[in-house]
Backbone as CSV, one residue per row, in Angstrom:
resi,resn,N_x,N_y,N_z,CA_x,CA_y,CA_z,C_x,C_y,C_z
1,UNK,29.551,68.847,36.997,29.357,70.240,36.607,28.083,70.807,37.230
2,UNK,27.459,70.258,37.463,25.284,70.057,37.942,25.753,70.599,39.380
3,UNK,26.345,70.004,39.629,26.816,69.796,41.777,27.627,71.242,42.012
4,UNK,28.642,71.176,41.202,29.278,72.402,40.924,28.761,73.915,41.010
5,UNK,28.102,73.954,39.923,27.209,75.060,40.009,26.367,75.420,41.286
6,UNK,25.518,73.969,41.520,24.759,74.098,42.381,25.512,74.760,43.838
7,UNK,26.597,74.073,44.137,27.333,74.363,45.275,27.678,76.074,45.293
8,UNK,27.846,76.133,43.709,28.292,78.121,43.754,27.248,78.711,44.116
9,UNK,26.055,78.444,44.111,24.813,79.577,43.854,24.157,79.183,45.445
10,UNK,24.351,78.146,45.833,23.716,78.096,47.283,24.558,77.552,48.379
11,UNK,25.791,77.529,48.274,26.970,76.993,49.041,26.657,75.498,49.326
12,UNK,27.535,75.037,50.914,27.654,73.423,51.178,26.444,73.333,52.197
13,UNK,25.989,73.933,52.389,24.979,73.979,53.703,23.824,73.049,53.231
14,UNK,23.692,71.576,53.684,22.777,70.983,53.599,21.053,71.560,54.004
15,UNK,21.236,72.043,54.862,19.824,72.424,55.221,19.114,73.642,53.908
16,UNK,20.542,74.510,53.142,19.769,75.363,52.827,19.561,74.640,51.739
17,UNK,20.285,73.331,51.039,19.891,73.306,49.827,18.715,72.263,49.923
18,UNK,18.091,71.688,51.257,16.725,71.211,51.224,15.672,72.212,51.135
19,UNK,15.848,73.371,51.336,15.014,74.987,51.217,14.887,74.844,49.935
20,UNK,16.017,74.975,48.815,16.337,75.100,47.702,15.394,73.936,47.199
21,UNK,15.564,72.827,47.194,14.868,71.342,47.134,13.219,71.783,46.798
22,UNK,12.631,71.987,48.439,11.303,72.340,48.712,10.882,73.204,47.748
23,UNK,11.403,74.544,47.464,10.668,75.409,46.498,10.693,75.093,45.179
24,UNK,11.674,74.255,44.759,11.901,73.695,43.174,10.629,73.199,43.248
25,UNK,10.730,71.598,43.556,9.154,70.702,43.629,7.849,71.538,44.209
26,UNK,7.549,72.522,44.598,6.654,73.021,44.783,6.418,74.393,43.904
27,UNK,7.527,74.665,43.530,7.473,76.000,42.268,6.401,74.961,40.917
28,UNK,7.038,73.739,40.811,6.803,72.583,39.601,5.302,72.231,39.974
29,UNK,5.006,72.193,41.196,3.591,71.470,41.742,2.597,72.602,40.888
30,UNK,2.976,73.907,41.260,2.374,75.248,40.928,2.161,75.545,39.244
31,UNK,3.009,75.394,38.722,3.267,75.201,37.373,2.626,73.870,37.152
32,UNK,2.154,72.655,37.342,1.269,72.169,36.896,-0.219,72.520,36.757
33,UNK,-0.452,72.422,38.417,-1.965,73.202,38.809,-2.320,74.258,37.502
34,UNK,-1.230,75.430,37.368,-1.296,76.712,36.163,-1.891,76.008,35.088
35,UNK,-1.568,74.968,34.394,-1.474,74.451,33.384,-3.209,74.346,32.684
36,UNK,-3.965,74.530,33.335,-5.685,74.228,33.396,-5.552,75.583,32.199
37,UNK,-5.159,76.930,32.521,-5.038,78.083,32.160,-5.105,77.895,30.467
38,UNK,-4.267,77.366,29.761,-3.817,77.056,28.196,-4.177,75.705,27.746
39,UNK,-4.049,74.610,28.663,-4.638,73.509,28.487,-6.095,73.514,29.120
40,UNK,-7.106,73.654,28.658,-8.411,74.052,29.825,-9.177,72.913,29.896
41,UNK,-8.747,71.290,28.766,-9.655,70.272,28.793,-9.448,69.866,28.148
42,UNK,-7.961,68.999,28.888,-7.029,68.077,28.703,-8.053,66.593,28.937
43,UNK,-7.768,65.644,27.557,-8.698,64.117,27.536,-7.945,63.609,28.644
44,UNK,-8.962,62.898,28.885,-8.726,61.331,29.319,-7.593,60.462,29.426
45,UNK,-7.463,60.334,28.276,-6.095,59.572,27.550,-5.005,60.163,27.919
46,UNK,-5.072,61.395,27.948,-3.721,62.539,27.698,-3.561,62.630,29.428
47,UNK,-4.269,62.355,30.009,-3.967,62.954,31.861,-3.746,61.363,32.284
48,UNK,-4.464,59.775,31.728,-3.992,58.919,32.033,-2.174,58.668,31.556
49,UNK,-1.516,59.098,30.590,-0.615,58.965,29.958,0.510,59.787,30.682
50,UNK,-0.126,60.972,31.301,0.956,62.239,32.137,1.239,61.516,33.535
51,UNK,0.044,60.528,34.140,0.308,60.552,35.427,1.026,59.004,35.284
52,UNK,0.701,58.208,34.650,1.957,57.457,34.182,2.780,57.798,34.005
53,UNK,3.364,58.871,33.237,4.959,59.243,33.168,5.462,59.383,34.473
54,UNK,4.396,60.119,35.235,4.552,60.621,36.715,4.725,59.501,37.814
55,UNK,4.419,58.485,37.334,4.465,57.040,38.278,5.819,56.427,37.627
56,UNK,6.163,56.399,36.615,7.285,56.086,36.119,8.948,56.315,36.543
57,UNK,8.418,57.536,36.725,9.684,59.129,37.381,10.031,58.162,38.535
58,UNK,8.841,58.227,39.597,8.510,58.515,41.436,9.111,56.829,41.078
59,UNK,8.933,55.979,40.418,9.234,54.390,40.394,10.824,53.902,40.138
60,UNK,11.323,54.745,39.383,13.146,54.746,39.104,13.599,55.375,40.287
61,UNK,13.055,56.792,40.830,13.603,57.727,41.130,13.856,56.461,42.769
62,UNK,12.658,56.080,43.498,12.829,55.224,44.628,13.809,54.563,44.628
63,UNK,14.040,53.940,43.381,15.368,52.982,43.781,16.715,53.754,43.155
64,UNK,17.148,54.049,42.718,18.103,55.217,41.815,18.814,55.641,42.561
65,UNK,17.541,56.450,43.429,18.425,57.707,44.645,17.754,57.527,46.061
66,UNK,17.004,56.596,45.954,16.927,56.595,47.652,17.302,54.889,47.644
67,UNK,16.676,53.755,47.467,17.229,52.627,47.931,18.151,52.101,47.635
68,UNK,18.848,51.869,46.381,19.989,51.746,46.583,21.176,52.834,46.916
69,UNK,21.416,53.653,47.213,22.466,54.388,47.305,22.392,54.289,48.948
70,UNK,20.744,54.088,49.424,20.806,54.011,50.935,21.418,52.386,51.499
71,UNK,21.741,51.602,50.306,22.221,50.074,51.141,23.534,50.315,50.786
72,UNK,23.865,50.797,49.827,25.153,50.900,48.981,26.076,51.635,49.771
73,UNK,25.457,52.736,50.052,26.931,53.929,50.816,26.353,54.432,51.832
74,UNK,24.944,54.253,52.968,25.032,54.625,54.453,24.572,53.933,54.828
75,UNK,24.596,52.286,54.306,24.319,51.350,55.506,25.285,49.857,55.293
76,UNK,26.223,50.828,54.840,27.400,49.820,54.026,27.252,48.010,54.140
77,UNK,25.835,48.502,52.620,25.602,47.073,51.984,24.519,46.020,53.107
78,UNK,24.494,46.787,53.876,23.421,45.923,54.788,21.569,46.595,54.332
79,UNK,21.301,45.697,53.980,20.048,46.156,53.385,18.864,46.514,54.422
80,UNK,18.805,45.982,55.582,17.897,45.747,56.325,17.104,47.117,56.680
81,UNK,18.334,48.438,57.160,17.754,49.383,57.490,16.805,50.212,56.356
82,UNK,17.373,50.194,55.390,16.630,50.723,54.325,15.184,49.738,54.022
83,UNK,15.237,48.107,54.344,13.953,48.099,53.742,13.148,48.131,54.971
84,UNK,13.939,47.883,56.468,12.604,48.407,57.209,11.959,49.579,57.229
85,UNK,12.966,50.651,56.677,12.513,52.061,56.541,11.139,52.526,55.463
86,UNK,11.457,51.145,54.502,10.502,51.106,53.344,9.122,50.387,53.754
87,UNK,9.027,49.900,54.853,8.159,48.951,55.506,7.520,50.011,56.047
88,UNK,7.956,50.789,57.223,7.564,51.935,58.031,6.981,52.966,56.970
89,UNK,7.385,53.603,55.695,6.739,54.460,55.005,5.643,53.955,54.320
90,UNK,5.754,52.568,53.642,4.272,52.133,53.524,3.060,51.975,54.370
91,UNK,3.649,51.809,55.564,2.442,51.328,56.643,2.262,52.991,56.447
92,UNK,2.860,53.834,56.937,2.277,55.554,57.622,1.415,55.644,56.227
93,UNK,1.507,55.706,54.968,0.668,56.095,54.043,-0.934,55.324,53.992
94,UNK,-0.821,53.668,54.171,-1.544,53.166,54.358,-2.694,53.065,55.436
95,UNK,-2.346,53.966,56.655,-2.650,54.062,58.071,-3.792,55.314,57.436
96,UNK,-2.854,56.009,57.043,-3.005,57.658,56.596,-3.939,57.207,55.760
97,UNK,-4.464,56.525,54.927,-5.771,56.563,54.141,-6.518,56.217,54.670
98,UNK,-6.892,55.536,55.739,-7.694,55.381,56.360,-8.708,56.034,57.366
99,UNK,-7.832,57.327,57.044,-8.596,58.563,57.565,-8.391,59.700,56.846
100,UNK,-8.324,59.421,55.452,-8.872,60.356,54.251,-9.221,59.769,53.463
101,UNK,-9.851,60.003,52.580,-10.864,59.254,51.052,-9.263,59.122,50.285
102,UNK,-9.118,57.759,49.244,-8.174,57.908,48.573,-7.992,58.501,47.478
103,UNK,-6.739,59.189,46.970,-6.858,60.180,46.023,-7.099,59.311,44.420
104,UNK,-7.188,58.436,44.142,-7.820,57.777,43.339,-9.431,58.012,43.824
105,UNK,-10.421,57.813,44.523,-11.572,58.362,44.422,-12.069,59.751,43.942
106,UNK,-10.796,60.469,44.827,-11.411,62.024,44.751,-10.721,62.306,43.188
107,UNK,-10.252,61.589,42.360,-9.841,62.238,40.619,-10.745,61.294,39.877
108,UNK,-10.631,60.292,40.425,-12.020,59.604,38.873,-13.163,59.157,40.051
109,UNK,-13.513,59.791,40.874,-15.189,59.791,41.414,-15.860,57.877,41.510
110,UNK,-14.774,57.079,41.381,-14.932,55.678,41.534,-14.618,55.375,43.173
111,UNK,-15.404,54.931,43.625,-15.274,55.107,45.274,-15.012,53.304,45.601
112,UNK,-13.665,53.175,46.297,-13.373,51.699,46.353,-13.805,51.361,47.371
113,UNK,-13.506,49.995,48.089,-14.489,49.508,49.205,-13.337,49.957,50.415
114,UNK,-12.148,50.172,50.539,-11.605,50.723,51.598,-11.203,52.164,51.452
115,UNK,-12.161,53.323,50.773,-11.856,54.542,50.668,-12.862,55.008,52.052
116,UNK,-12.219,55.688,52.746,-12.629,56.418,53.618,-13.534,57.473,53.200
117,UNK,-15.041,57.826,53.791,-15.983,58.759,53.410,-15.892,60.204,53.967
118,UNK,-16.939,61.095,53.705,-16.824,62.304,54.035,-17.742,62.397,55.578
119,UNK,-18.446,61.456,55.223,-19.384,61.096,56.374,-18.870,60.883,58.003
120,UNK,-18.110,60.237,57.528,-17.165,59.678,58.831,-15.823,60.053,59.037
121,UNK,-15.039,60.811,58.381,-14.528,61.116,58.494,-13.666,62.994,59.007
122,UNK,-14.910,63.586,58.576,-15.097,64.817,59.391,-16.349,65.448,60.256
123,UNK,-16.299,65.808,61.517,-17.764,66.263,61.916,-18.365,67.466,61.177
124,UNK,-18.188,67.303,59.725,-18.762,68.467,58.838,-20.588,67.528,58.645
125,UNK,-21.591,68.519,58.457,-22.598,68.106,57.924,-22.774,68.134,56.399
126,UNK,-22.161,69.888,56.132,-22.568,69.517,54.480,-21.257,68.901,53.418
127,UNK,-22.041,68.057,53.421,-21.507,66.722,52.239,-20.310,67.435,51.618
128,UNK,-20.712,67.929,50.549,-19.946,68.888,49.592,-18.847,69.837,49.837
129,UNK,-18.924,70.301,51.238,-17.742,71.642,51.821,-17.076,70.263,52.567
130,UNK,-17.472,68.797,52.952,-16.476,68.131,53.971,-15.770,67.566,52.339
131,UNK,-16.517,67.072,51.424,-15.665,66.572,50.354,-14.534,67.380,50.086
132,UNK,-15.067,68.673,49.738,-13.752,69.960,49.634,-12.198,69.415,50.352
133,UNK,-12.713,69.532,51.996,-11.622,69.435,52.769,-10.972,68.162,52.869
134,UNK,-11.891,67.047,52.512,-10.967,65.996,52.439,-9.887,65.990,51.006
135,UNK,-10.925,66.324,49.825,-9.594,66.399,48.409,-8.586,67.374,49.065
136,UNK,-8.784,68.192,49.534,-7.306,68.698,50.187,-6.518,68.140,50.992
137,UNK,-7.095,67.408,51.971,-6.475,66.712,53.483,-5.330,65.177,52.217
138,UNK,-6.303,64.847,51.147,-5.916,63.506,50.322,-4.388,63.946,49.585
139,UNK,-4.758,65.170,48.798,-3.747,65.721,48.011,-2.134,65.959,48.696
140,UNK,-2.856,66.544,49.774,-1.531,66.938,50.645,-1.286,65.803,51.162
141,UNK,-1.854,64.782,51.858,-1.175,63.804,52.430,-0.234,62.885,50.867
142,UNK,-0.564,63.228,49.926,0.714,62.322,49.519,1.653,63.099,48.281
143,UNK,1.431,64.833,48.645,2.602,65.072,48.458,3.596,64.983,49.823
144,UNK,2.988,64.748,51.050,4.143,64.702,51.616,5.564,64.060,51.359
145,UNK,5.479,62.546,50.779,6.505,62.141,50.356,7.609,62.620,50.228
146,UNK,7.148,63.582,49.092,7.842,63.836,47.710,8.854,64.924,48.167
147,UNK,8.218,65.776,49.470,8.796,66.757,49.875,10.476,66.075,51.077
148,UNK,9.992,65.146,51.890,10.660,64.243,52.788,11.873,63.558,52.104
149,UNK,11.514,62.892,50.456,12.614,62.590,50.039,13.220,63.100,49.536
150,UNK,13.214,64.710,48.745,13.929,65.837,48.233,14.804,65.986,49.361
151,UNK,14.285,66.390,50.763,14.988,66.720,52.117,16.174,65.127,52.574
152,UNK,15.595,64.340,52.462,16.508,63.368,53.259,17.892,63.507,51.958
153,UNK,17.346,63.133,50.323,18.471,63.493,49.191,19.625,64.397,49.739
154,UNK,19.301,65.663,50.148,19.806,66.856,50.831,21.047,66.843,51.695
155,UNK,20.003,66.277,52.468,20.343,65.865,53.788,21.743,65.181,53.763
156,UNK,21.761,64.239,52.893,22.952,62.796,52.673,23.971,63.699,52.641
157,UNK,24.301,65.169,51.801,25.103,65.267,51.997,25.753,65.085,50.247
158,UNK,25.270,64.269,48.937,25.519,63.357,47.870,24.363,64.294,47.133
159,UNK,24.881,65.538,46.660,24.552,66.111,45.494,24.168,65.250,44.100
160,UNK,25.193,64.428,43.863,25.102,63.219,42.518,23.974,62.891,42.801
161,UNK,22.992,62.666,43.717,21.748,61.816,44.263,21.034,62.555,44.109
162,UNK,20.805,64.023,44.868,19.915,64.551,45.530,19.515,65.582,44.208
163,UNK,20.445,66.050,43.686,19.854,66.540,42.034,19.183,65.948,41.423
164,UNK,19.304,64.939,40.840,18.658,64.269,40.349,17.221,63.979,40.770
165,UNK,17.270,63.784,41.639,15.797,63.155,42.653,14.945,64.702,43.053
166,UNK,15.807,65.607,43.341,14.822,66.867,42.847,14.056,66.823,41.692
167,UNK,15.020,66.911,40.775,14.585,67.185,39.205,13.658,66.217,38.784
168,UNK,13.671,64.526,39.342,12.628,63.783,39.118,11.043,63.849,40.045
169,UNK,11.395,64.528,40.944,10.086,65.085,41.739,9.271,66.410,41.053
170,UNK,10.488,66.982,40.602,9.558,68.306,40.335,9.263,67.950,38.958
171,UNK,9.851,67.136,37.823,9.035,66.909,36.347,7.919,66.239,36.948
172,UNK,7.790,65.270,37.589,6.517,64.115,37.849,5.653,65.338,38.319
173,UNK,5.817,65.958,39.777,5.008,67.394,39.880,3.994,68.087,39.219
174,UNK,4.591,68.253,37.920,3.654,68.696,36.709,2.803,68.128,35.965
175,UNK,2.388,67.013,35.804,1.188,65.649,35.168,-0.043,65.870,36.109
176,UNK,1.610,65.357,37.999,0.113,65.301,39.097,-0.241,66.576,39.510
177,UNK,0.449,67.757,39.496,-0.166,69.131,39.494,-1.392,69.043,38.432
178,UNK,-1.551,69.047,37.513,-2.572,69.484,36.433,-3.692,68.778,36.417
179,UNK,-3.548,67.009,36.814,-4.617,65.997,37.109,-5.353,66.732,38.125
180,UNK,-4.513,67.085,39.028,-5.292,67.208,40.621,-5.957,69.044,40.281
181,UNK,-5.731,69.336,39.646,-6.382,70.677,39.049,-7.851,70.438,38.657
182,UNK,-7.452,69.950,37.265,-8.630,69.060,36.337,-9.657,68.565,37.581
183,UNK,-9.567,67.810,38.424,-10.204,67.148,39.188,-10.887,68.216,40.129
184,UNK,-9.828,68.931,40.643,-10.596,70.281,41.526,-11.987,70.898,40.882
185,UNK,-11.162,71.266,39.933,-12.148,71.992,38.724,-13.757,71.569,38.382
186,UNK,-13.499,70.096,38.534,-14.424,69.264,37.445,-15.595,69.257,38.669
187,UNK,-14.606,69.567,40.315,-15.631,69.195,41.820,-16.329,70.551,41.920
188,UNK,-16.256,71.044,41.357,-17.034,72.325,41.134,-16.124,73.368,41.680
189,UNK,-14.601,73.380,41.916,-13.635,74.628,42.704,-13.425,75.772,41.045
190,UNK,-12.819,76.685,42.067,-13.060,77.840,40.574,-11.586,77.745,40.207
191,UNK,-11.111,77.826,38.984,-10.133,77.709,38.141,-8.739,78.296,38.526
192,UNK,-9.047,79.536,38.648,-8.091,80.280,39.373,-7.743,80.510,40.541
193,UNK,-8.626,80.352,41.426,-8.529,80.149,43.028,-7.506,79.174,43.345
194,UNK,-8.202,77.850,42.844,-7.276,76.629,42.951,-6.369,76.514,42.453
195,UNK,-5.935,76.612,41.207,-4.540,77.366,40.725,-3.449,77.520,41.752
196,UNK,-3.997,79.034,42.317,-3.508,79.589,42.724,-3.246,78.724,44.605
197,UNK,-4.190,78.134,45.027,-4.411,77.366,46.140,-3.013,76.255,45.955
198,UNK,-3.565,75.906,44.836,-2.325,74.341,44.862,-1.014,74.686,45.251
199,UNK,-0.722,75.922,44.549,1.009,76.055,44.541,1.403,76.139,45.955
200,UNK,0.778,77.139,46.702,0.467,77.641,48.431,0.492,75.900,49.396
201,UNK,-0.035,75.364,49.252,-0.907,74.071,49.820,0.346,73.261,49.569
202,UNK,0.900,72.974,48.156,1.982,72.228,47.974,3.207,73.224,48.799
203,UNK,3.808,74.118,48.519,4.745,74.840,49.362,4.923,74.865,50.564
204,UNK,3.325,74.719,51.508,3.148,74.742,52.970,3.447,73.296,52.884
205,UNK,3.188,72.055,52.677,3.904,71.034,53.209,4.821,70.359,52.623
206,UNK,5.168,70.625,51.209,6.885,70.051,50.514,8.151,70.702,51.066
207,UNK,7.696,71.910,51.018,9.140,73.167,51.704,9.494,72.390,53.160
208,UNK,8.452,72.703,54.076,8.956,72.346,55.542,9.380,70.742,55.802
209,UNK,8.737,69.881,54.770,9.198,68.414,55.298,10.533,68.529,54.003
210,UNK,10.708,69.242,53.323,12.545,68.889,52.837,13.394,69.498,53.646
211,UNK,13.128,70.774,54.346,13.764,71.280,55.352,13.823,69.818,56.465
212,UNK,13.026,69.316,56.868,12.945,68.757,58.163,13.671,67.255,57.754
213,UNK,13.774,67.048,57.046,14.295,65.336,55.738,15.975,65.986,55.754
214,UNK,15.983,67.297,55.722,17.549,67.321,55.486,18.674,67.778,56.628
215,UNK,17.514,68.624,57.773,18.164,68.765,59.355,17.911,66.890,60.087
216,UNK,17.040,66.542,59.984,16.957,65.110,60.981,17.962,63.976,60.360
217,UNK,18.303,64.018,59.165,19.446,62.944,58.379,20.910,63.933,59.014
218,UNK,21.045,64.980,58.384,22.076,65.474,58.586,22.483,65.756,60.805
219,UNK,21.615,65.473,61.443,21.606,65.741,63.236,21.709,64.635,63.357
220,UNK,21.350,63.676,62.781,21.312,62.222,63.188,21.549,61.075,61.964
221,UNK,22.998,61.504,61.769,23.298,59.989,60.306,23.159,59.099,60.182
222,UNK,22.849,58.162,61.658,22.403,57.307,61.545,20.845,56.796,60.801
223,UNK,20.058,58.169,60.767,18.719,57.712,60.533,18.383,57.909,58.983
224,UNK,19.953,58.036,58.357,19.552,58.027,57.362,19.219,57.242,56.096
225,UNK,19.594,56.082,56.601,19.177,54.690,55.496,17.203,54.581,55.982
226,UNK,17.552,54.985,57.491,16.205,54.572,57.699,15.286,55.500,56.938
227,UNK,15.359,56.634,56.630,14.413,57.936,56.087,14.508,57.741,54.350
228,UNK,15.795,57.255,53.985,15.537,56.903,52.637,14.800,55.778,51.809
229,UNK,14.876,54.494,52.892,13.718,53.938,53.285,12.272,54.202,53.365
230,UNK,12.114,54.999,53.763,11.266,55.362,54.455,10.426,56.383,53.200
231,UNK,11.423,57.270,52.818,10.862,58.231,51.557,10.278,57.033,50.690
232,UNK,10.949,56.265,50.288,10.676,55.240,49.250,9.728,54.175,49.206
233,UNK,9.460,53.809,50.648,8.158,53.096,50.923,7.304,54.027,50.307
234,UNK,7.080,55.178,50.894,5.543,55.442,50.509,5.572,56.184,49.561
235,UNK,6.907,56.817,48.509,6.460,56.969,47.159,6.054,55.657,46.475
236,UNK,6.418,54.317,46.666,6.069,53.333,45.990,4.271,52.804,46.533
237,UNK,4.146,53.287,47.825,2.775,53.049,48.211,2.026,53.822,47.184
238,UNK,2.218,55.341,46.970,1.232,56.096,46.199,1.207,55.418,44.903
239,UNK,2.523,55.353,44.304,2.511,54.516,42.606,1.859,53.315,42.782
240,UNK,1.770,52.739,43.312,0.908,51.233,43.229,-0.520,51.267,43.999
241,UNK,-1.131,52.421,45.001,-2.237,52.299,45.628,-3.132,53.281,44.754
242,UNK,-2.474,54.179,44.300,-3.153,55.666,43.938,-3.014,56.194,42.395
243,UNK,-1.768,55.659,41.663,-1.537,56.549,40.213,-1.779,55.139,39.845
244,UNK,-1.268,53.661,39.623,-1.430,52.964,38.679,-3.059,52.408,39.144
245,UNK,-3.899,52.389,39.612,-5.302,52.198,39.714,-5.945,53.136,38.541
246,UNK,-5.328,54.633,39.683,-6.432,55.816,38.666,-6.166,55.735,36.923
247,UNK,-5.087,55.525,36.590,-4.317,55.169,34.797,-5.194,53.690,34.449
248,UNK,-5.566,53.144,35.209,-5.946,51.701,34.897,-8.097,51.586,34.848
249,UNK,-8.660,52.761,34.710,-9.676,52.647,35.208,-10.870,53.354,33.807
250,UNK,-9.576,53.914,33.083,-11.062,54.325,31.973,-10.629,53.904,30.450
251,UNK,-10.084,52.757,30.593,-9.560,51.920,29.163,-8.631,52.723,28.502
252,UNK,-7.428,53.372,29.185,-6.767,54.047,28.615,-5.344,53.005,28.950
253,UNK,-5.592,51.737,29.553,-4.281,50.853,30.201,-2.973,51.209,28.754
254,UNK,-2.971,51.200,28.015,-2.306,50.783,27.189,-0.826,52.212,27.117
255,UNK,-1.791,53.448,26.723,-0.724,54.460,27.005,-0.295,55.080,28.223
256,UNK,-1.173,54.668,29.449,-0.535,54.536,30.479,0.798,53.758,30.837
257,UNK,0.666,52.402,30.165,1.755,51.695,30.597,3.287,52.888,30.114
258,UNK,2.800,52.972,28.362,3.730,53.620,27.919,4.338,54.975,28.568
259,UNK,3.187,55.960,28.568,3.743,56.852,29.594,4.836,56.261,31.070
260,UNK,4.166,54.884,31.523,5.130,54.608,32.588,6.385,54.327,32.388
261,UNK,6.636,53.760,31.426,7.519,52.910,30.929,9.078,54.496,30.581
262,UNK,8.131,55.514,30.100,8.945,56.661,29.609,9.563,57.660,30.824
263,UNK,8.594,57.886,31.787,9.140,57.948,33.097,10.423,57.562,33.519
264,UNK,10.347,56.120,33.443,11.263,55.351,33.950,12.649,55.506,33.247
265,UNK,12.238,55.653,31.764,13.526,56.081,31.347,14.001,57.248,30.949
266,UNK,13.239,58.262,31.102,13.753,59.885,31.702,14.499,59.711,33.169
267,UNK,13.906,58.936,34.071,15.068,59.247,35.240,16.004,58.346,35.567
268,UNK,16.565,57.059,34.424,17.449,56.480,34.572,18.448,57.433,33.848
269,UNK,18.329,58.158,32.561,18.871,59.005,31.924,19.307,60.497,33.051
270,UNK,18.486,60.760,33.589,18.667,61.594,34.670,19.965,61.328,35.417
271,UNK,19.424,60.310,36.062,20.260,59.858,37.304,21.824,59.409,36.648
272,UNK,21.708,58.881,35.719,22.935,58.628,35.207,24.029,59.890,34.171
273,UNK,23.400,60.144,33.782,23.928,62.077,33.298,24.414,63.181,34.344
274,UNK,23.511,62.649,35.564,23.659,63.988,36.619,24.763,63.326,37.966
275,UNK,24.345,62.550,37.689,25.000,61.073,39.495,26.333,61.245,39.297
């Protein structure tokens, strides 16, 4: 009935419904960021517990709707392409921090021994305006994901999938929208600016990489175990390098787990209601 609808209101055209895709999860990114507005100083506890749910989501959602459905039905049962694809998206994220500070530094200000500095990493002098640009350069580099696997979902062609895996990008969206607010905020950015910045910032790179996730699968089918792969490596890089560290760091482990744990079963419920 989900697919149905969906198909009436934006037809069969894969590409447009990765358009459709992009602005959902980035309408949701925006609507978190907002959230500072009514919630103005949200605890500890309560933002470790959201971005767990949010690691929970991005942790079902990887295997649910991108790895298995990518061994299962476009690489008929041969696993290989999908997990080299998952190999290739971990390395690019992992590469990729190495020339931005990790977004676990720039939200709890704990600086690890392989976080990339501001020092060396831009020819800015003042400290404070290069920090700026790196929490942005950090933020955006790992919503890219999120935007790539909405698009490749798309792309397949398998509405049952690609709904779902929207809808689990854009709820998770809203925890890490509002954290990465909080954090702006706390770096001295002004409330409403950034607000208003995040939604823009998330839109400029979720929109164009679900567009580009759902023309390069759909021009080339073959590459599509590899890209679902590939989405799924490095949403699982961010959940294990970046959200379960930052949840694990100010003695809040306990309702973090739980928040994770609830994640996980909002988008098995998802995926199985909507699939």
């Amino acid at each position: 009935m989900i697919a149905d609808t969906f198909t009436r209101l934006f037809g069969t055209d894969p590409l447009l419904h990765g358009v459709v895709g992009g602005v959902v999860i980035a309408a949701f990114n925006l609507l978190g960021a907002s959230l500072v507005f009514v919630w103005r100083d949200p605890s500890e506890r309560a933002l470790d517990a959201a971005l767990g749910f949010a690691a929970g989501v991005m942790l079902a959602a990887s295997f649910t709707s991108l790895i298995i459905p990518g061994i299962e039905t476009y690489s008929n049962g041969n696993p290989l392409p999908v997990l080299f694809g998952v190999v290739l998206g971990a390395l690019f994220l992992d590469r990729s921090d190495a020339l931005v500070p990790h977004a676990h530094y720039l939200v709890s200000g704990q600086r690890r021994g392989d976080a990339a500095g501001p020092g060396r990493s831009l020819p800015i002098d003042d400290e404070r305006f290069a920090g700026v640009v790196l929490f942005v350069l950090a933020i955006t580099l790992h919503n890219m994901p999120e935007g790539l696997a909405v698009g490749v979902g798309f792309g397949s062609g398998d509405l049952g999938t690609a709904i779902p895996l929207m809808l689990a990008i854009a709820i998770q969206n809203v925890p890490e929208g509002l954290a990465v607010s909080v954090a702006a905020i706390n770096a001295g950015l002004d409330r409403r600016v950034y607000a208003v910045f995040a939604g823009l910032r998330s839109g400029v790179v979720e929109i164009p990489l679900a567009i580009l996730g759902a023309y390069a699968v759909g021009a080339m089918s073959a590459l599509l175990p590899y890209a679902m792969g590939f989405a799924a490596g490095a949403m699982l890089f961010v959940i294990s390098d970046e959200i379960v560290p930052e949840t694990h760091t100010r003695g809040h482990e306990r309702v973090a787990t739980l928040g994770t744990l609830a994640g996980v079963i909002v988008m098995l419920y998802l995926d199985i209601s909507l699939g």
